[in-house]
PDB file of C-alpha atoms in Angstrom:
ATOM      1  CA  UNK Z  24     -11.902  -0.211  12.598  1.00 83.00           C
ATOM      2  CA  UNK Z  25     -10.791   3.096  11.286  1.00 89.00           C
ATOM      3  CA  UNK Z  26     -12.079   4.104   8.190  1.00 93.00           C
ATOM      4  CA  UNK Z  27     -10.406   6.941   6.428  1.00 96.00           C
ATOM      5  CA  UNK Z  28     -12.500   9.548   3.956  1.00 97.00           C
ATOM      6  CA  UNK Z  29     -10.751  11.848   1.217  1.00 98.00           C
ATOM      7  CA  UNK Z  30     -11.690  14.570  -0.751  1.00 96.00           C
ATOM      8  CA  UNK Z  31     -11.957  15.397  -3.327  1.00 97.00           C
ATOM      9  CA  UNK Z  32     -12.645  12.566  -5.305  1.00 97.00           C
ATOM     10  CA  UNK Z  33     -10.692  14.485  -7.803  1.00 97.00           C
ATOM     11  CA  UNK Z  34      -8.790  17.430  -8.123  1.00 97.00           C
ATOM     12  CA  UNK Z  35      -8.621  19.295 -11.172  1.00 97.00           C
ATOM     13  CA  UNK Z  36      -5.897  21.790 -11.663  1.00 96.00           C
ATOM     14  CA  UNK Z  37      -3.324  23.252 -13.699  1.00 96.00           C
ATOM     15  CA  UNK Z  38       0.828  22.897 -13.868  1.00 96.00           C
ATOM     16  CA  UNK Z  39       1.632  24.877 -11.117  1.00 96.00           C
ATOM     17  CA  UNK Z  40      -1.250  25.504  -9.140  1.00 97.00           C
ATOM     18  CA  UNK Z  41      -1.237  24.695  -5.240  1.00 97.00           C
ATOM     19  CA  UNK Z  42      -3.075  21.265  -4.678  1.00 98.00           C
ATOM     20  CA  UNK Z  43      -4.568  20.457  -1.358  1.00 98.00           C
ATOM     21  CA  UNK Z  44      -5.911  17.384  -0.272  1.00 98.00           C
ATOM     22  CA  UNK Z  45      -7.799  16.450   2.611  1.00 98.00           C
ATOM     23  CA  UNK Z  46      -7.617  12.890   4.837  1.00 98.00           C
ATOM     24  CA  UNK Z  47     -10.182  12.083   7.887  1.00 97.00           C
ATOM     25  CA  UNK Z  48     -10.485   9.220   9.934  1.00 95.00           C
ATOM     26  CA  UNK Z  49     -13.312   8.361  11.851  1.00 94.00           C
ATOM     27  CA  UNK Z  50     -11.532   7.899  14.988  1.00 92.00           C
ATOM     28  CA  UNK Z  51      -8.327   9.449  16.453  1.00 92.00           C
ATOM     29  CA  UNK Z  52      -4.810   7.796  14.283  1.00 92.00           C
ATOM     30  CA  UNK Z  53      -2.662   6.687  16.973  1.00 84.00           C
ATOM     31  CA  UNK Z  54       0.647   8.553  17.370  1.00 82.00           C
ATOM     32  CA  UNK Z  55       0.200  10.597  13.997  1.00 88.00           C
ATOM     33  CA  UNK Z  56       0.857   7.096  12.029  1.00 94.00           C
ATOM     34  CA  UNK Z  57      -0.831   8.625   8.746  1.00 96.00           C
ATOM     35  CA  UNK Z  58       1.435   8.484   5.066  1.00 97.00           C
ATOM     36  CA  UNK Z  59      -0.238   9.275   1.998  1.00 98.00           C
ATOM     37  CA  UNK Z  60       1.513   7.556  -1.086  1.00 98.00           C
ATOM     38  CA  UNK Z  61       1.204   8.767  -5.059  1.00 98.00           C
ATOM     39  CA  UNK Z  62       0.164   6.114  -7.793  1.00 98.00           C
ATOM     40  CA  UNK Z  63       0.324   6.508 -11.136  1.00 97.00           C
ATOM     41  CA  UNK Z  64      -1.293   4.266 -13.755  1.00 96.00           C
ATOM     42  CA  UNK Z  65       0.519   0.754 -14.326  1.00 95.00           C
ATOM     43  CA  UNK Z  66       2.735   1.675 -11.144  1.00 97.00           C
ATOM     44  CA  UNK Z  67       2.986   0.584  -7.505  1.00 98.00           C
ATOM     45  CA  UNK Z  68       2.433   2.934  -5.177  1.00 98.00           C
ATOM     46  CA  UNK Z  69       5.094   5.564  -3.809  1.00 98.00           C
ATOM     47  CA  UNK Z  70       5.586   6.654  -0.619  1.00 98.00           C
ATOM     48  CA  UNK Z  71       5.402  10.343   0.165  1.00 98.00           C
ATOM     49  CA  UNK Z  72       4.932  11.033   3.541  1.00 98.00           C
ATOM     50  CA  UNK Z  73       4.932   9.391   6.886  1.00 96.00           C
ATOM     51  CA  UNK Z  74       4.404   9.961  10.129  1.00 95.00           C
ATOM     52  CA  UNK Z  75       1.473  12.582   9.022  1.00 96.00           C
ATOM     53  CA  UNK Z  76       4.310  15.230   8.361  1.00 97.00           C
ATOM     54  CA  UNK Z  77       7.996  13.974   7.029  1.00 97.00           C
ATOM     55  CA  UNK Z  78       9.173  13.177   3.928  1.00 97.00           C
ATOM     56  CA  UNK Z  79      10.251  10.000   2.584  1.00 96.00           C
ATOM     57  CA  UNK Z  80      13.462   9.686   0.832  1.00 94.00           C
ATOM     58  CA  UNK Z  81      14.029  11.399  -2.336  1.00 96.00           C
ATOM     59  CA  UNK Z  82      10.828  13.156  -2.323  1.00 97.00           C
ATOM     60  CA  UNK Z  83      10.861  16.816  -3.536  1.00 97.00           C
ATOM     61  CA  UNK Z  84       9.647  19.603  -0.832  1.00 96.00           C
ATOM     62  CA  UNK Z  85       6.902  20.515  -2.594  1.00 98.00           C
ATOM     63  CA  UNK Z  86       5.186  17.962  -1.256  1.00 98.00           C
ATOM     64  CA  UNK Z  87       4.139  18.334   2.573  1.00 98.00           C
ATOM     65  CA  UNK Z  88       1.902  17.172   4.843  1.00 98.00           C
ATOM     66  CA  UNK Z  89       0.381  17.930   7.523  1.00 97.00           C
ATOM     67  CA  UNK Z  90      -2.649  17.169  10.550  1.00 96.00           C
ATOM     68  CA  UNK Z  91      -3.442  14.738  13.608  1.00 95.00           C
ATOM     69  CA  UNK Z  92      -5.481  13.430  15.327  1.00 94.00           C
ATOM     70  CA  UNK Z  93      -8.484  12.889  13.161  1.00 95.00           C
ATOM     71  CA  UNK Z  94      -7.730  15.600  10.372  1.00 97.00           C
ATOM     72  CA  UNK Z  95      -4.890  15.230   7.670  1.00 98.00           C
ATOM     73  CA  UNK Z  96      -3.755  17.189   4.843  1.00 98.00           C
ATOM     74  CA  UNK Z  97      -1.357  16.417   1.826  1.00 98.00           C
ATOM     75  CA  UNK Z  98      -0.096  19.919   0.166  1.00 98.00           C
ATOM     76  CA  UNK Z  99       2.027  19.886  -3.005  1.00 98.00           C
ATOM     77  CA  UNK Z 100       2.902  23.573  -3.452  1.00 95.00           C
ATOM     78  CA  UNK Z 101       3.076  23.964  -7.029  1.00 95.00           C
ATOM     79  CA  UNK Z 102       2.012  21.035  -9.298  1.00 97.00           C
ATOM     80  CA  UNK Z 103       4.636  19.522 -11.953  1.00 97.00           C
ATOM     81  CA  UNK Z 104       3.030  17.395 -14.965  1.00 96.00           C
ATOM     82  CA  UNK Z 105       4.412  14.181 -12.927  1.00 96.00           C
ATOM     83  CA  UNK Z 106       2.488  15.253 -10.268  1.00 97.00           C
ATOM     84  CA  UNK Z 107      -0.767  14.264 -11.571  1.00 96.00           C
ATOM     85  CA  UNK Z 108      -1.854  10.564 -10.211  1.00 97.00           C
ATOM     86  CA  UNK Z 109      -3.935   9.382  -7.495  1.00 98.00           C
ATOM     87  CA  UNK Z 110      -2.996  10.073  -4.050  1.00 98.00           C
ATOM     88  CA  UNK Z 111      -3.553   7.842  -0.744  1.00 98.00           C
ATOM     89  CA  UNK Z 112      -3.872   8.522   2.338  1.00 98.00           C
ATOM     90  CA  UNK Z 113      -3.325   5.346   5.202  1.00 97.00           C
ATOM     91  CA  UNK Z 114      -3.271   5.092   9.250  1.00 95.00           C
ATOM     92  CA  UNK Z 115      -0.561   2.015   9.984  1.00 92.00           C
ATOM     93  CA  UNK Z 116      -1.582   2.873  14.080  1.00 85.00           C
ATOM     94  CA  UNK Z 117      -3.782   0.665  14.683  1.00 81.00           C
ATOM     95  CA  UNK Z 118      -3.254  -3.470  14.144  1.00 70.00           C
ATOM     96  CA  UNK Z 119      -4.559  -5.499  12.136  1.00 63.00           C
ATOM     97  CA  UNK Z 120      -6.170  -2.972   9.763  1.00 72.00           C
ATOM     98  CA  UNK Z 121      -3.868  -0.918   8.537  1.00 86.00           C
ATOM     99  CA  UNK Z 122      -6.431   1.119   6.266  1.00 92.00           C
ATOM    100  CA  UNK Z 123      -6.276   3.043   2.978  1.00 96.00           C
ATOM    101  CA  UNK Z 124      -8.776   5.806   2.366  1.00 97.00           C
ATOM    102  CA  UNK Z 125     -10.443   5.552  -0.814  1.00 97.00           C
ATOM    103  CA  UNK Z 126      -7.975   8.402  -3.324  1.00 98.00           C
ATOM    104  CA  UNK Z 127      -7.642  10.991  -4.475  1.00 98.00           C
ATOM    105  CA  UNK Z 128      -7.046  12.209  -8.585  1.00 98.00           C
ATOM    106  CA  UNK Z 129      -5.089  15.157  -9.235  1.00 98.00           C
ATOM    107  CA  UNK Z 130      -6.196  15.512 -13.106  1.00 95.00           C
ATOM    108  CA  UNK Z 131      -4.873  17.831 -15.490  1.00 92.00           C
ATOM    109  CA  UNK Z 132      -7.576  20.895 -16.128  1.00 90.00           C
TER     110      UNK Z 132
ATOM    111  CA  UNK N   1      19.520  -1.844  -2.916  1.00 95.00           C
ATOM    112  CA  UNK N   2      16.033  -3.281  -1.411  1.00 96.00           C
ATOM    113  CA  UNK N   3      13.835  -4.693  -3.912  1.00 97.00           C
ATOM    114  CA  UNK N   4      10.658  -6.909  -3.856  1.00 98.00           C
ATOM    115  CA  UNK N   5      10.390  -9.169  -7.236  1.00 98.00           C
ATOM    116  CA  UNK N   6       6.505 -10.290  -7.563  1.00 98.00           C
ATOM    117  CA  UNK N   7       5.699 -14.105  -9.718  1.00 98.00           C
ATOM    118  CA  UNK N   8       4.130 -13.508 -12.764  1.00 98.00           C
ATOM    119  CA  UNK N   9       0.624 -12.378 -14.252  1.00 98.00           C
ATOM    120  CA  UNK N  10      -1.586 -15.635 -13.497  1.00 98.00           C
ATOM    121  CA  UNK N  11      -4.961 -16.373 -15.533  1.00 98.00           C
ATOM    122  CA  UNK N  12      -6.943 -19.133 -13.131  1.00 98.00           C
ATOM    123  CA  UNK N  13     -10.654 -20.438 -13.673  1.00 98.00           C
ATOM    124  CA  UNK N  14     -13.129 -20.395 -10.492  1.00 98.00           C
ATOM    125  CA  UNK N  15     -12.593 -23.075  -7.185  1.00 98.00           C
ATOM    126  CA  UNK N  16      -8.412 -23.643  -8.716  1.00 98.00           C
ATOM    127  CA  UNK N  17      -6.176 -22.838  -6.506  1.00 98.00           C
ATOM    128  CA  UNK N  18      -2.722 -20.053  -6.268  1.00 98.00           C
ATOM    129  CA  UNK N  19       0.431 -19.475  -4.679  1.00 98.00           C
ATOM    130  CA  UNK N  20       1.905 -16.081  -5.798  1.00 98.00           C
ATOM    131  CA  UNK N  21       5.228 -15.025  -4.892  1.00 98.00           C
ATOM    132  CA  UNK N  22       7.263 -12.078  -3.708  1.00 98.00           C
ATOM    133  CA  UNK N  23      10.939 -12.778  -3.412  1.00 98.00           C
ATOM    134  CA  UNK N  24      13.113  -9.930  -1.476  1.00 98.00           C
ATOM    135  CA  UNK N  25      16.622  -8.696  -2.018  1.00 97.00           C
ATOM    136  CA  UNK N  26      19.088  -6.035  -0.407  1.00 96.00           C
ATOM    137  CA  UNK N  27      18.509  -6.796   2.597  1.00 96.00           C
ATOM    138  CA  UNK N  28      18.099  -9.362   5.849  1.00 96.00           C
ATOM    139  CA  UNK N  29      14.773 -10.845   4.812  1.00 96.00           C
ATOM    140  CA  UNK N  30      13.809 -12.528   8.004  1.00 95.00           C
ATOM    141  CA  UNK N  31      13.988  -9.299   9.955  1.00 94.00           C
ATOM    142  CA  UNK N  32      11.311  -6.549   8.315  1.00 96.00           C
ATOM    143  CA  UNK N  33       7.934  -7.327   8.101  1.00 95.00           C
ATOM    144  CA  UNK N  34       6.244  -8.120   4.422  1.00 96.00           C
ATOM    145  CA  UNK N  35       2.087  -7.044   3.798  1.00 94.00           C
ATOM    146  CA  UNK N  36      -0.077  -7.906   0.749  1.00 97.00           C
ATOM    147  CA  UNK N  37      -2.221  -5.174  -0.830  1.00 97.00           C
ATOM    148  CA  UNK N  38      -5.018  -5.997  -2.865  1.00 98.00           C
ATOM    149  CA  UNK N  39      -6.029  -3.247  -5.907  1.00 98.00           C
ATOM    150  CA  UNK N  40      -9.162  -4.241  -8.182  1.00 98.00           C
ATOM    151  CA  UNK N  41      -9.417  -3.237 -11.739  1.00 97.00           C
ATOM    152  CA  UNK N  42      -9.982   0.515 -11.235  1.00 96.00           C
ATOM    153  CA  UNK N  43     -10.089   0.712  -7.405  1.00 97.00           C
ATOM    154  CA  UNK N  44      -8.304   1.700  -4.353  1.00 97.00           C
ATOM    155  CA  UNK N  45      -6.210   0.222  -2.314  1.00 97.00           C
ATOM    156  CA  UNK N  46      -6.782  -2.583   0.519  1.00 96.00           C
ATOM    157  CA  UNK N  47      -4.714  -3.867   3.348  1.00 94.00           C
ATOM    158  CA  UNK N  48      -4.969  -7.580   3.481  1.00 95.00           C
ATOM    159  CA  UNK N  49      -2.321  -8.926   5.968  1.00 94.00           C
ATOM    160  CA  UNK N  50       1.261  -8.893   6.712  1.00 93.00           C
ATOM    161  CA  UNK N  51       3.988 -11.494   8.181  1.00 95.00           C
ATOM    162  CA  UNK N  52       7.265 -11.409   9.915  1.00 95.00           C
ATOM    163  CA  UNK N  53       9.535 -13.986   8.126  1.00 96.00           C
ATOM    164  CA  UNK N  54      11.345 -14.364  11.525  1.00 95.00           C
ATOM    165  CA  UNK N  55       8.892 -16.548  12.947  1.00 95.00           C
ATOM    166  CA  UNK N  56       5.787 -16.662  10.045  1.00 96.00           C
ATOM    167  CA  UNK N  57       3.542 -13.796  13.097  1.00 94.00           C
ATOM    168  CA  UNK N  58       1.019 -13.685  10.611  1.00 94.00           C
ATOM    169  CA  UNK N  59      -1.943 -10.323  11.094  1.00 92.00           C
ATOM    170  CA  UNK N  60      -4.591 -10.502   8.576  1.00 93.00           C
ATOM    171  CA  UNK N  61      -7.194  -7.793   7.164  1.00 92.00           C
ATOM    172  CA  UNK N  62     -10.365  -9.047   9.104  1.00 91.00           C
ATOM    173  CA  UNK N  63     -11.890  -8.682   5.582  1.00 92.00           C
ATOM    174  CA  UNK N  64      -9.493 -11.328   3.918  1.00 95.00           C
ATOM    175  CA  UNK N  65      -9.029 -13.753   7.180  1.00 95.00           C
ATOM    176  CA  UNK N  66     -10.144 -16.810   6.113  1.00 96.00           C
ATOM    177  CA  UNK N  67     -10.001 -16.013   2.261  1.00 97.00           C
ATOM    178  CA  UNK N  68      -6.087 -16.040   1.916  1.00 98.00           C
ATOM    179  CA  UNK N  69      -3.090 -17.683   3.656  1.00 98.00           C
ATOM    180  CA  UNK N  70       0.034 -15.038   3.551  1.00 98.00           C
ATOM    181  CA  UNK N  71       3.390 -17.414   4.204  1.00 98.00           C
ATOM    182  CA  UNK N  72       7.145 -17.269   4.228  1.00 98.00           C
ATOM    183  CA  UNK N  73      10.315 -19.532   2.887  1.00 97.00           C
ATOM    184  CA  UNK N  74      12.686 -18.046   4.540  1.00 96.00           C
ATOM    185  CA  UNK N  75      15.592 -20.141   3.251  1.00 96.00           C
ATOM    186  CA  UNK N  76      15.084 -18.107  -0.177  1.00 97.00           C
ATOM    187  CA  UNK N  77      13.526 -15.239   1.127  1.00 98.00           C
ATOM    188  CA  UNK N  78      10.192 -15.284  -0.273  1.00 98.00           C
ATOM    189  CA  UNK N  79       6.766 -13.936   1.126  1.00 98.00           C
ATOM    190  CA  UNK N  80       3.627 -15.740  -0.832  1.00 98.00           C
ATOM    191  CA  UNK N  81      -0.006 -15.317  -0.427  1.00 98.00           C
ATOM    192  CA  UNK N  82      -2.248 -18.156  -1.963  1.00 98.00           C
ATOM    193  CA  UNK N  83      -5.967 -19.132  -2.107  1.00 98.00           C
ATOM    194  CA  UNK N  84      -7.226 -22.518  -1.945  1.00 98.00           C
ATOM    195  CA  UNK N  85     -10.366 -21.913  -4.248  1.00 97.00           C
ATOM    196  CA  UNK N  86     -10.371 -18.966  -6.405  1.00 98.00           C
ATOM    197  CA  UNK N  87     -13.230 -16.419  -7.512  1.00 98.00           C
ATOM    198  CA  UNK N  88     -13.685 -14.161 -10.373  1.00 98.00           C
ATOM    199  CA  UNK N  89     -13.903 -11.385  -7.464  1.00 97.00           C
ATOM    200  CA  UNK N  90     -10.253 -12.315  -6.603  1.00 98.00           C
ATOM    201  CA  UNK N  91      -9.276 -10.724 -10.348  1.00 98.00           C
ATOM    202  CA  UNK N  92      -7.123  -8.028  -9.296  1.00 98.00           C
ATOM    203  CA  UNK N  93      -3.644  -6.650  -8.834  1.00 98.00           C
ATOM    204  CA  UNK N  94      -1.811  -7.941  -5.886  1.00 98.00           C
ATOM    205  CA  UNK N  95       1.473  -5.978  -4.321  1.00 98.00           C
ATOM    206  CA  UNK N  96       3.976  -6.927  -1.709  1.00 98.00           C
ATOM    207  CA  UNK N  97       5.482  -4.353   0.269  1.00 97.00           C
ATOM    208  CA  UNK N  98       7.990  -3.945   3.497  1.00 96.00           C
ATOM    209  CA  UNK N  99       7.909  -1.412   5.816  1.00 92.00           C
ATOM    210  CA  UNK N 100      10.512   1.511   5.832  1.00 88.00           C
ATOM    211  CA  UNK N 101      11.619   0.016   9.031  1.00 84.00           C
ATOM    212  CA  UNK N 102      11.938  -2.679  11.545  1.00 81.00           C
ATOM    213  CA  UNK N 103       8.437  -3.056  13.545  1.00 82.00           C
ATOM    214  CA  UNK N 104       5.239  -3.402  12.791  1.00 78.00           C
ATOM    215  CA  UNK N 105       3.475  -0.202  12.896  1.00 85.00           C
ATOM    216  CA  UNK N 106       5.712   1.635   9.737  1.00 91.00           C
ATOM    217  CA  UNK N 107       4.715   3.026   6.454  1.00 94.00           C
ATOM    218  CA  UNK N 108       4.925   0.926   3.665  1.00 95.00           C
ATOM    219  CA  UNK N 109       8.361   2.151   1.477  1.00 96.00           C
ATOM    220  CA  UNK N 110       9.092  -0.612  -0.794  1.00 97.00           C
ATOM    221  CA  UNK N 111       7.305  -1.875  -2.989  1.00 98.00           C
ATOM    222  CA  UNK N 112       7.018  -4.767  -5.820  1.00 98.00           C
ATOM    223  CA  UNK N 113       6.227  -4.531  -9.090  1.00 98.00           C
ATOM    224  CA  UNK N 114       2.658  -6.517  -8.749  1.00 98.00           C
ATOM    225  CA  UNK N 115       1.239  -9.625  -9.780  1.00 98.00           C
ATOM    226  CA  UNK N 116      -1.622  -9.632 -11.837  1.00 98.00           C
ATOM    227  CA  UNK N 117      -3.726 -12.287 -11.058  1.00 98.00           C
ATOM    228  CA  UNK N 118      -7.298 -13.053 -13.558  1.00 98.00           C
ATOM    229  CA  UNK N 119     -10.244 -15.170 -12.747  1.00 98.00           C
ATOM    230  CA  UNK N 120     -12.249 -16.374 -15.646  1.00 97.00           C
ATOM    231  CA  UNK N 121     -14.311 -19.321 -16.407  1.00 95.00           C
TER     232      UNK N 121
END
């Protein structure tokens, strides 16, 4: 079983700041099959990024992403007040545990 | 337009029993696999299992096997996930959700809306 670890827990920063969060998995995710999706409170989950690197549809370019292997990274360039939520990371590689790490909250400093 | 329409907020006591539904739209149903996703008050999120209404292939979290049965109707193109005796640990938000594309190893790019589901004696 993979298990995936993020950090921060939390991520404090202001409108317009550079956010930068980190995924790893404690084994190798097979052929890059990482996607980090953005909740926000009383809302399914969105997806951002798949594929460790492209974009889903209609999501701005701010937002990037990054990694293999074990090591994964979610960048959104300059933070708009929408962007604050909780951010997950998941490997979709390897059947029949398609794992979510744990989060992590961008919060408003 | 795909969309994913969840049953309704359910309040069940302990050992009843629950079918919740997620009916899709916008697209050929029997052809993109559906997963559930379990979210407890205030927590993360957890894969439990996922089904190809084709022909019902069924792939279960190894943490929920046993716990929950994940099904299909395909004649009206709903995905359900149901429990034959309930516990208060099962309180939680439950979401359906189909891959982006056809197979089985895809990100998950539509969602529904969730189905609250409370256990309480």
């Amino acid at each position: 079983e993979i298990v995936l670890t993020q950090s921060p827990g939390t991520l404090s920063l202001s409108p317009g700041e550079r956010a930068t969060l980190s995924c790893r998995a404690s084994q190798s995710v097979s052929s890059s099959y990482l996607a980090w999706y953005q909740q926000k409170p009383g809302q399914a989950p969105r997806l951002l990024i798949y594929d460790a690197s492209s974009r889903a549809t209609g999501i701005p370019d701010r937002f990037s992403g990054s990694g293999s292997g074990t090591d994964f990274t979610l960048t959104i360039t300059r933070l708009e007040p929408e962007d604050f939520a909780v951010y997950y990371c998941q490997q979709y590689g390897t059947s029949p545990l398609f794992t979510f790490g744990p989060g992590t909250k961008v919060d408003i400093k | 337009e795909v969309q994913l329409v969840q049953s309704g907020a359910e309040v069940k006591k302990p050992g009843e029993s629950l079918k919740i539904s997620c009916k899709g739209s916008g697209y050929s149903f029997t052809t993109y696999w559906i997963g559930w996703v379990r979210q407890m008050p205030g927590k993360g999120l957890e894969w439990m299992g996922i089904i190809y209404p084709y022909d019902s292939d069924t792939r279960y979290s190894p943490s929920f096997q046993g716990q929950v049965t994940i099904s299909v109707d395909k004649s009206i193109s709903a995905a359900y996930l149901q429990w034959s005796s309930l516990k208060a640990s099962d309180t939680a938000m439950y979401y359906c959700a189909r891959p982006s594309a056809g197979g089985f190893s895809k990100p998950l790019a539509y969602w529904g809306q969730g189905t609250l589901v409370t256990v309480s004696s």
